[in-house]
PDB file of C-alpha atoms and ligand atoms in Angstrom:
ATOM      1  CA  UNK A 193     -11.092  28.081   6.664  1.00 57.00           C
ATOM      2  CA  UNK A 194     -12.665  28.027   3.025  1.00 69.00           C
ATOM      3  CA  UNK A 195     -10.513  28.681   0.213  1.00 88.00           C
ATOM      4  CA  UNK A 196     -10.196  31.676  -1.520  1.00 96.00           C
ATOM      5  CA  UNK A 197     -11.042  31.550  -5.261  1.00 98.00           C
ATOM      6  CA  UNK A 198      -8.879  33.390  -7.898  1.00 98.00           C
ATOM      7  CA  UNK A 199     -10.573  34.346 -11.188  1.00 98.00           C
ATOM      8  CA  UNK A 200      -7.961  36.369 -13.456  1.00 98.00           C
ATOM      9  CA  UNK A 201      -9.709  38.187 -16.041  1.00 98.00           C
ATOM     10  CA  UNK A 202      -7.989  37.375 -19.424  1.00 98.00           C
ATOM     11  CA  UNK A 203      -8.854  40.676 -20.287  1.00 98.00           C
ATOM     12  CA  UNK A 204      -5.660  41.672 -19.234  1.00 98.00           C
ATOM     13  CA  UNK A 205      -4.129  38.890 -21.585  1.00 98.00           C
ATOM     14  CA  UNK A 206      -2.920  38.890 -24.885  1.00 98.00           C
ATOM     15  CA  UNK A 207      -5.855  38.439 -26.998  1.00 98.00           C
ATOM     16  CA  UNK A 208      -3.337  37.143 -29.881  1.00 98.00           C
ATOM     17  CA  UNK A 209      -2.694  33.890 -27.520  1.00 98.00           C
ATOM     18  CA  UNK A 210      -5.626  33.188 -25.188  1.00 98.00           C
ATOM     19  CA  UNK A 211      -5.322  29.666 -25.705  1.00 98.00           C
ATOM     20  CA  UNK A 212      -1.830  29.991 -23.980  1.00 98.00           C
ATOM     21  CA  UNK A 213      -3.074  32.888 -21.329  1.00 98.00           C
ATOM     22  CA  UNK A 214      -5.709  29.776 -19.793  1.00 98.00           C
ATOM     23  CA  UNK A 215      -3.304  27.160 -20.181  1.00 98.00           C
ATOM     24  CA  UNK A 216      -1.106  29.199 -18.154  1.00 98.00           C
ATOM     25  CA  UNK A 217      -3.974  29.751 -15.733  1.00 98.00           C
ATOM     26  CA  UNK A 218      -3.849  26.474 -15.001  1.00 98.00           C
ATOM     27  CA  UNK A 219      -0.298  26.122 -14.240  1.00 98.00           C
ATOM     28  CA  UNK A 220       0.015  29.291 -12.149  1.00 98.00           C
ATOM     29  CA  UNK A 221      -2.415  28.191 -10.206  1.00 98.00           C
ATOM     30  CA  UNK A 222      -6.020  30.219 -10.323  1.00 98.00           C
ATOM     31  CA  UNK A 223      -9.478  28.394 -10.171  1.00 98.00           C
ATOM     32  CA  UNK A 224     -11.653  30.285 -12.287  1.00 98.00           C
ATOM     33  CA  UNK A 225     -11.078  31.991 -16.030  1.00 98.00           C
ATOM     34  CA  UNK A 226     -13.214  35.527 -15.431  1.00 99.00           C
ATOM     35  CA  UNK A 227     -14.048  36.808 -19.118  1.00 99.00           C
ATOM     36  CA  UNK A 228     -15.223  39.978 -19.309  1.00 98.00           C
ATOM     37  CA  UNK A 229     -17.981  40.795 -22.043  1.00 99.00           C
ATOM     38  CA  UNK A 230     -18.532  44.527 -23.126  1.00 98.00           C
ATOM     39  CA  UNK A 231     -21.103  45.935 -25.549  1.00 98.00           C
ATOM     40  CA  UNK A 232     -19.851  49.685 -25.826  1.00 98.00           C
ATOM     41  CA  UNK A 233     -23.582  50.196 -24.637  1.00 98.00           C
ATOM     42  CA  UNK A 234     -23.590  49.724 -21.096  1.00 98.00           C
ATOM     43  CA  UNK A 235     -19.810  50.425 -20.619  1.00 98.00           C
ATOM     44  CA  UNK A 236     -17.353  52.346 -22.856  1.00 98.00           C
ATOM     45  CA  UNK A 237     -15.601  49.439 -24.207  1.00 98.00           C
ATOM     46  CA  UNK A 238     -15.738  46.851 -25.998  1.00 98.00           C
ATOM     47  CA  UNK A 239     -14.146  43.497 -26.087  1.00 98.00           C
ATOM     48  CA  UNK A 240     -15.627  39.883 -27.079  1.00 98.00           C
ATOM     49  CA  UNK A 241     -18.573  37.967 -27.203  1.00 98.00           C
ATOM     50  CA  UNK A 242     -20.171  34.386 -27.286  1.00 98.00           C
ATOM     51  CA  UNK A 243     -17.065  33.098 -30.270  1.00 98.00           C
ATOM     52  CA  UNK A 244     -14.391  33.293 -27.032  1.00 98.00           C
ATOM     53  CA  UNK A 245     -16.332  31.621 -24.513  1.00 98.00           C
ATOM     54  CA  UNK A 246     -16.575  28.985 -27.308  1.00 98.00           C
ATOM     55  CA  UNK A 247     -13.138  29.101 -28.199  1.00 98.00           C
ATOM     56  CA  UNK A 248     -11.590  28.744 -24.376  1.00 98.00           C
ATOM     57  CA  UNK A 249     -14.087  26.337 -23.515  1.00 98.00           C
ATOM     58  CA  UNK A 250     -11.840  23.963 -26.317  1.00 98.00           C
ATOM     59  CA  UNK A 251      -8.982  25.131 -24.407  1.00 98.00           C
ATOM     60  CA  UNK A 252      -9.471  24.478 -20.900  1.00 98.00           C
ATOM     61  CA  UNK A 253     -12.007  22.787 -18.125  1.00 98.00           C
ATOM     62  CA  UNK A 254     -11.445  25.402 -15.639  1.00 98.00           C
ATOM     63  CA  UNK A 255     -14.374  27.201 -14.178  1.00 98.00           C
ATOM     64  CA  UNK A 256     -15.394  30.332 -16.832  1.00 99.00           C
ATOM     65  CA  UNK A 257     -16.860  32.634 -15.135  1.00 99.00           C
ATOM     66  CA  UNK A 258     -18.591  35.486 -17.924  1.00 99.00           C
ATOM     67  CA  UNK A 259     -19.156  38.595 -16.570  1.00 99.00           C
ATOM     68  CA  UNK A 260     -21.448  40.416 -18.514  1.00 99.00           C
ATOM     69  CA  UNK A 261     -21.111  44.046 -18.929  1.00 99.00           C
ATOM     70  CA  UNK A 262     -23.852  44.055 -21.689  1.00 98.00           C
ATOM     71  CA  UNK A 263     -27.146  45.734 -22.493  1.00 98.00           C
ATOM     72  CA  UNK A 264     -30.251  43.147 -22.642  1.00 98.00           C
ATOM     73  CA  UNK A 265     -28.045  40.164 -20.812  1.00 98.00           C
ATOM     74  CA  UNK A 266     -31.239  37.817 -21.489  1.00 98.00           C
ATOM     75  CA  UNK A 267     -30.806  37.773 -24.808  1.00 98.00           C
ATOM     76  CA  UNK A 268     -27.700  36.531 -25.478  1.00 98.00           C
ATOM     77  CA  UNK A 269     -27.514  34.334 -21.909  1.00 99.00           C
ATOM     78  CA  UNK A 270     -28.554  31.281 -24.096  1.00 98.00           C
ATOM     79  CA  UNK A 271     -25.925  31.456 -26.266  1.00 98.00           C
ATOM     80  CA  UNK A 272     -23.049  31.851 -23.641  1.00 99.00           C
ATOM     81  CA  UNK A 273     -24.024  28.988 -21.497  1.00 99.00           C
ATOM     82  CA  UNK A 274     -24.430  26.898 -25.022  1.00 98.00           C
ATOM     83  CA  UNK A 275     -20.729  28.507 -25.544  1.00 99.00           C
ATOM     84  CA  UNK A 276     -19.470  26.905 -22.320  1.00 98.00           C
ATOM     85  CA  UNK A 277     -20.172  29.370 -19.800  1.00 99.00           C
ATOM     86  CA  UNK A 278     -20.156  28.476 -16.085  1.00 99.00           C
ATOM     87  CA  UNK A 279     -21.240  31.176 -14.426  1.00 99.00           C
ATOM     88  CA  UNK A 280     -22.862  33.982 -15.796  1.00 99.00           C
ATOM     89  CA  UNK A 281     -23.182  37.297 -13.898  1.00 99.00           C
ATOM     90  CA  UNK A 282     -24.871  40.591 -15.360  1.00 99.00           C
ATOM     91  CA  UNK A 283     -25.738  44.086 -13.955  1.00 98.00           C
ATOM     92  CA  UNK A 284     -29.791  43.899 -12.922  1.00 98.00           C
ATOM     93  CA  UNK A 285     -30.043  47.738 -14.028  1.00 98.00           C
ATOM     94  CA  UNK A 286     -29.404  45.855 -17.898  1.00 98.00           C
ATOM     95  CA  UNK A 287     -32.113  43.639 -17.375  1.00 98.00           C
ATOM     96  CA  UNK A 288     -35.700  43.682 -17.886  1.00 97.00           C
ATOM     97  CA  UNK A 289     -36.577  40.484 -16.256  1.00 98.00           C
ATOM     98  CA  UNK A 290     -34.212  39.839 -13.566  1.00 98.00           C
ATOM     99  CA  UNK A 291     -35.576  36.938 -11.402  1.00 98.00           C
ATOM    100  CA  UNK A 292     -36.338  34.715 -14.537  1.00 98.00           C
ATOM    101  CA  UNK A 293     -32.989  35.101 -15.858  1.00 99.00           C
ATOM    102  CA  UNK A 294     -31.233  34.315 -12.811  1.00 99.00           C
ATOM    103  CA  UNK A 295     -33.520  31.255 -12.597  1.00 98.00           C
ATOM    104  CA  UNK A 296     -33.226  30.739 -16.186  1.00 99.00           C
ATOM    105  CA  UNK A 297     -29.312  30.333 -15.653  1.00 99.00           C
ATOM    106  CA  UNK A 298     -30.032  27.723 -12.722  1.00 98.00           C
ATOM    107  CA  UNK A 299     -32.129  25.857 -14.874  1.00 98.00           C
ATOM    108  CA  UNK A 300     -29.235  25.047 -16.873  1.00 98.00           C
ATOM    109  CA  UNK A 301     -26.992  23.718 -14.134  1.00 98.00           C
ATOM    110  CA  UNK A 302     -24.909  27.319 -13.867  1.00 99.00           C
ATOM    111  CA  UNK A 303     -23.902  29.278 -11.315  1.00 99.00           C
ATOM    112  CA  UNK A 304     -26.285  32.424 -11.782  1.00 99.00           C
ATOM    113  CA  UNK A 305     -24.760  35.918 -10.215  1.00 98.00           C
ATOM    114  CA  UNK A 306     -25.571  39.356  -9.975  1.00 98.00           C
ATOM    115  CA  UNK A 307     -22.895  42.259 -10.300  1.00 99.00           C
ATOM    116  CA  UNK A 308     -23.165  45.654  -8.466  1.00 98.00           C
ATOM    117  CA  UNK A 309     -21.435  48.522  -9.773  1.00 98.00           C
ATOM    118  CA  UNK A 310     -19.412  50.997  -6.364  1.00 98.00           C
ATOM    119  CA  UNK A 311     -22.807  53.221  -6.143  1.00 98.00           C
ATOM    120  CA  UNK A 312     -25.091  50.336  -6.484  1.00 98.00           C
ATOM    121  CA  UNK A 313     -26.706  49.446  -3.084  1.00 97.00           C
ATOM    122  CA  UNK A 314     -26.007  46.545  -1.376  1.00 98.00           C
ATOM    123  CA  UNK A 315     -29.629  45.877  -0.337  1.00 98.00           C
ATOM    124  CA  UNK A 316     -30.739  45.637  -4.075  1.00 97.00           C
ATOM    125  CA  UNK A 317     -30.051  41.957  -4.420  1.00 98.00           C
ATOM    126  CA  UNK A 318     -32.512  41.704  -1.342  1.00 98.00           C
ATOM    127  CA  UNK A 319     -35.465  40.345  -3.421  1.00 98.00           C
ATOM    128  CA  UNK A 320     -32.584  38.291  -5.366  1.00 98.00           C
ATOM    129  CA  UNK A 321     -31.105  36.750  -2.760  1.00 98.00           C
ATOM    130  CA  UNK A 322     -32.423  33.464  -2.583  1.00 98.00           C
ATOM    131  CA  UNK A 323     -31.921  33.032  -6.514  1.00 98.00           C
ATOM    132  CA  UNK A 324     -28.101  34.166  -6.512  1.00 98.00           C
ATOM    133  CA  UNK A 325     -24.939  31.337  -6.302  1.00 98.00           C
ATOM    134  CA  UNK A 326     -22.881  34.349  -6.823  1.00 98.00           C
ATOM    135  CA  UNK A 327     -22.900  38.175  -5.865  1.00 98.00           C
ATOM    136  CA  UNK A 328     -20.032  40.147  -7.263  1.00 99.00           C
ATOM    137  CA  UNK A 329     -19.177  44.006  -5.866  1.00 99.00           C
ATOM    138  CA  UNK A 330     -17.367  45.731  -8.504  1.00 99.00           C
ATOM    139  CA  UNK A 331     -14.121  47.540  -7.040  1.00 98.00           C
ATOM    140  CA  UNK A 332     -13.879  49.964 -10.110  1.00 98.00           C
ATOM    141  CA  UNK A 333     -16.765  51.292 -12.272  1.00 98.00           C
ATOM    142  CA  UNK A 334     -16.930  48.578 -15.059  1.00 98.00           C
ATOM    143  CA  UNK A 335     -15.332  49.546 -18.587  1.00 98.00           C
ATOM    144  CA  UNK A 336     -11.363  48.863 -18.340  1.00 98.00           C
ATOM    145  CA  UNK A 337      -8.356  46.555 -16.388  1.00 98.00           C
ATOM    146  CA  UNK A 338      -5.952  48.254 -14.414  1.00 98.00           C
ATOM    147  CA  UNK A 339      -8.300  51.104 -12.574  1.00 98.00           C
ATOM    148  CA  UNK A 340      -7.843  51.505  -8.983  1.00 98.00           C
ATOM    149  CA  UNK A 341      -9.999  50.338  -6.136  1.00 98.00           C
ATOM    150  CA  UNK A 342     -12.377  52.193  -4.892  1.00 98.00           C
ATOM    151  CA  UNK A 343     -11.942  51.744  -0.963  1.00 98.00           C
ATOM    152  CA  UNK A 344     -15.444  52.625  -0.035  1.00 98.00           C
ATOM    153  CA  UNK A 345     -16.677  49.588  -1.411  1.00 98.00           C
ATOM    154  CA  UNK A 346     -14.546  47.452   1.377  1.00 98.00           C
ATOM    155  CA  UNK A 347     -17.877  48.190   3.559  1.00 98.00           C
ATOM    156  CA  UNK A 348     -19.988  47.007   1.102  1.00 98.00           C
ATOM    157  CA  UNK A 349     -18.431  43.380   1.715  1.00 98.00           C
ATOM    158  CA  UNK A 350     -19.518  43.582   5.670  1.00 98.00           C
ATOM    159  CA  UNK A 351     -22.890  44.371   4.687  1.00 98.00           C
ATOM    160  CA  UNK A 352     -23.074  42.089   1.658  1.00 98.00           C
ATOM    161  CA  UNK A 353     -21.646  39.402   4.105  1.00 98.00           C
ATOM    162  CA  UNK A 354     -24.491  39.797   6.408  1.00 97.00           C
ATOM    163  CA  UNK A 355     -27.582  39.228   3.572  1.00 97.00           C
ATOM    164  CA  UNK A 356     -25.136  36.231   2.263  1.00 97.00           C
ATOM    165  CA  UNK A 357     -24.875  34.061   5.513  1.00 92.00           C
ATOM    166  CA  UNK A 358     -23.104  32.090   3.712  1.00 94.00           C
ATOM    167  CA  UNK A 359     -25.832  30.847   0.859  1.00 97.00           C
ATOM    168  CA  UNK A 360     -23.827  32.371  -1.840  1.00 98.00           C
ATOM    169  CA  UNK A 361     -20.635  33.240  -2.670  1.00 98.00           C
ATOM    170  CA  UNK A 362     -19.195  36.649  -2.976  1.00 98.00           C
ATOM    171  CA  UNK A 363     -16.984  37.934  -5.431  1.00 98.00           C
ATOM    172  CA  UNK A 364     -15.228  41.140  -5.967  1.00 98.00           C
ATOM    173  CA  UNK A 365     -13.971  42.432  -9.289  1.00 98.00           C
ATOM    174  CA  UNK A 366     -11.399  45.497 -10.004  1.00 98.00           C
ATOM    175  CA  UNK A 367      -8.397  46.755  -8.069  1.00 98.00           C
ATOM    176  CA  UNK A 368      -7.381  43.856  -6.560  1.00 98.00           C
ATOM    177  CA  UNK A 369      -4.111  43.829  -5.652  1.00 98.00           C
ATOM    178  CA  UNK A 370      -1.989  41.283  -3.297  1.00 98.00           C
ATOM    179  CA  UNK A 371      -1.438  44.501  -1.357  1.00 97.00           C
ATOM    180  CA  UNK A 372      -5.286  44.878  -0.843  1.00 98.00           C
ATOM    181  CA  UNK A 373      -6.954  41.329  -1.137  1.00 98.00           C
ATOM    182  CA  UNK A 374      -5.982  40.680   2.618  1.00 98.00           C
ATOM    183  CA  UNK A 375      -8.678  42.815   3.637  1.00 98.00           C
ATOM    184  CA  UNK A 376     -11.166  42.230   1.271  1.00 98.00           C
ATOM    185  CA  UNK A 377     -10.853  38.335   2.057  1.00 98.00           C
ATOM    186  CA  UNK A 378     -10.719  39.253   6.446  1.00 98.00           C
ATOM    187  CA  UNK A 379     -14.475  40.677   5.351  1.00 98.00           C
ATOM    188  CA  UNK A 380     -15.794  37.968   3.485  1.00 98.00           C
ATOM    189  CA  UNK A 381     -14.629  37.905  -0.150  1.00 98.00           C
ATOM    190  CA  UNK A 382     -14.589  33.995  -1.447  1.00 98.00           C
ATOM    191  CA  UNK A 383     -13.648  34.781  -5.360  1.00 98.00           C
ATOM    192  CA  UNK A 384     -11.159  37.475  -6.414  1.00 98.00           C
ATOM    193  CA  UNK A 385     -10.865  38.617  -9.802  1.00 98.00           C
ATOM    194  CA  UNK A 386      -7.740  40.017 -10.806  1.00 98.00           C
ATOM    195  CA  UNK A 387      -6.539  40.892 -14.329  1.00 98.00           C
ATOM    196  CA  UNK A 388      -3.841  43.378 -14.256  1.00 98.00           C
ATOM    197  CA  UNK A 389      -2.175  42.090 -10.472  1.00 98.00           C
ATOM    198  CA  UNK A 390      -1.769  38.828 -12.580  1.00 98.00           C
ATOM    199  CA  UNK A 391      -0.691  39.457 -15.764  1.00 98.00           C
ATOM    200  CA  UNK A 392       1.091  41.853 -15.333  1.00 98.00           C
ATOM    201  CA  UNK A 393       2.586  40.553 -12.520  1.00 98.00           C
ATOM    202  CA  UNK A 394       6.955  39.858 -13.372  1.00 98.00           C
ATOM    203  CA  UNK A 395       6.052  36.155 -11.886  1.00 98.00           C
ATOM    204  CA  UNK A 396       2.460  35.544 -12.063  1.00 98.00           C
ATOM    205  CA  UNK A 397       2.566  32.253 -10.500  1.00 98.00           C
ATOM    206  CA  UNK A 398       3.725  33.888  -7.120  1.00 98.00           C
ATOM    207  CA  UNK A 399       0.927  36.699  -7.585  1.00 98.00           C
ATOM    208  CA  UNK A 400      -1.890  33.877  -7.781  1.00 98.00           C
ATOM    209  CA  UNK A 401      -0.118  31.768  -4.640  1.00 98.00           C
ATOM    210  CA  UNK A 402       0.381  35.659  -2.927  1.00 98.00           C
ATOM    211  CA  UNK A 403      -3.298  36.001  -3.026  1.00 98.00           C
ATOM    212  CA  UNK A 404      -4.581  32.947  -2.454  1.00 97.00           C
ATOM    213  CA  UNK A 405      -2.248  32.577   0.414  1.00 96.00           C
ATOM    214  CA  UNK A 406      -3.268  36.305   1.986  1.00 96.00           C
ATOM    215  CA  UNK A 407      -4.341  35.653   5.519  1.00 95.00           C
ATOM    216  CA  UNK A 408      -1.633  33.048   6.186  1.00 90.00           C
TER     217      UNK A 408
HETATM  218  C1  DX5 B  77     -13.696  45.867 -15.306  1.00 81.20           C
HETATM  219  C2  DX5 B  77     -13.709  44.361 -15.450  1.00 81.20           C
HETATM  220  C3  DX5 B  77     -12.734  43.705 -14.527  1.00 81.20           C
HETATM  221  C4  DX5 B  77     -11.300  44.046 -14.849  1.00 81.20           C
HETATM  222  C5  DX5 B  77     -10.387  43.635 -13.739  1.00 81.20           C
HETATM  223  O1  DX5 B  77     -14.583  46.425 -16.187  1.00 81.20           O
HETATM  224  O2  DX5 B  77     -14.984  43.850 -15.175  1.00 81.20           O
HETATM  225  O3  DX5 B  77     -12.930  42.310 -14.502  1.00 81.20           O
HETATM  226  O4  DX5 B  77     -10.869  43.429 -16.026  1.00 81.20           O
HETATM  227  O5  DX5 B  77      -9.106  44.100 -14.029  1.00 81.20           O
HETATM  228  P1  DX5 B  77      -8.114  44.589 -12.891  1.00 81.20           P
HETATM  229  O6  DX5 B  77      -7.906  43.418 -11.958  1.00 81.20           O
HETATM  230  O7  DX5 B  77      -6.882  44.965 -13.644  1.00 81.20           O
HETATM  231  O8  DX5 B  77      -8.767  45.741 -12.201  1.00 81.20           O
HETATM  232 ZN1   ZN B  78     -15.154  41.642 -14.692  1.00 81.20          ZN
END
């Protein structure tokens, strides 16, 4: 059986220490960093840009995965993956030019991924498919940590499963819980994100082992 991936999004850190939230990463146990950009444009929030990437890159050589949540993604895509980005994921209803930026990120040795929002169709990464590492469901519309999960989207994970076969990886982002993840991972989830169920977790070593260890 594969391994499941944990990305905690520091967005549910402190944003005074985020040197010490992906240090602590590290020792509790997660694989990937999951940074969450936001414009105020596409989403009602907004939180960091291209300086953090930069700054956690001097911090840690884990896996930072950059979710962009960001009007125009192609423009400032060079800049993050200069920044230290690993994988970069955006929203294809933000982007003009979709294919070439997913190739774009390839080019550069990254993991390229595209994110679909709970009433975004599965079958829109069709023409995608063969240009993706990474195809992330969103569990909660996209704007803030700590939402709930929207269950409906556990049958989007069968159906993304079946375009997948296995040629990229699928990720789900919002609500995860170590209550839910067991069922999420049974239909074919490889990465988790999970901000909130970490962080604010009383031990969050134990919530990054619960998950990972779900099925056993
Ligand atoms: C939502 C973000 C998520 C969020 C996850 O807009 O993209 O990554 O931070 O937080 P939790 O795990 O608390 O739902
Ligand atoms: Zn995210």
């Amino acid at each position: 059986m594969t391994e499941i991936l944990v990305a905690p999004s520091i967005l549910s850190a402190d944003f005074a220490y985020m040197g010490e939230a992906v240090k602590n990463l590290k020792k509790w146990g997660a694989d990937w960093v999951h940074c969450d950009v936001m414009d105020g444009k596409f989403v009602p929030n907004i939180t960091f840009g291209m300086p953090m990437v930069k700054a956690l890159r001097k911090e840690t050589d884990m896996t930072l995965d950059v979710h962009l949540m960001i009007d125009s993604p192609e423009t400032y895509i060079p800049r993050f993956i200069e920044a230290g980005a690993d994988v970069v994921t955006f929203h294809a209803e933000t982007c003009a030019k979709v294919g070439e930026t997913l190739d774009y990120i390839r080019a550069q040795g990254k993991k390229a991924g595209l994110v679909l929002n709970p009433d975004v169709e599965v079958d829109t990464i069709i023409p995608y498919a063969h240009k993706v590492d990474v195809v992330m469901l969103m569990g909660v519309f996209p704007g803030f940590g700590g939402q709930k999960f929207i269950t409906s989207v556990l049958d989007k994970i069968n159906k993304l499963k079946e375009i997948s076969n296995g040629k990229f990886l699928i990720e789900l982002d919002g609500g995860v819980t170590v209550s839910n993840v067991k069922e999420m991972v049974e239909r074919g989830v490889d990465v988790v994100v999970a901000g909130s169920s970490v962080f604010g977790a009383p031990d969050p070593a134990q919530a990054v082992r619960d998950i990972k260890n779900c099925l056993h």
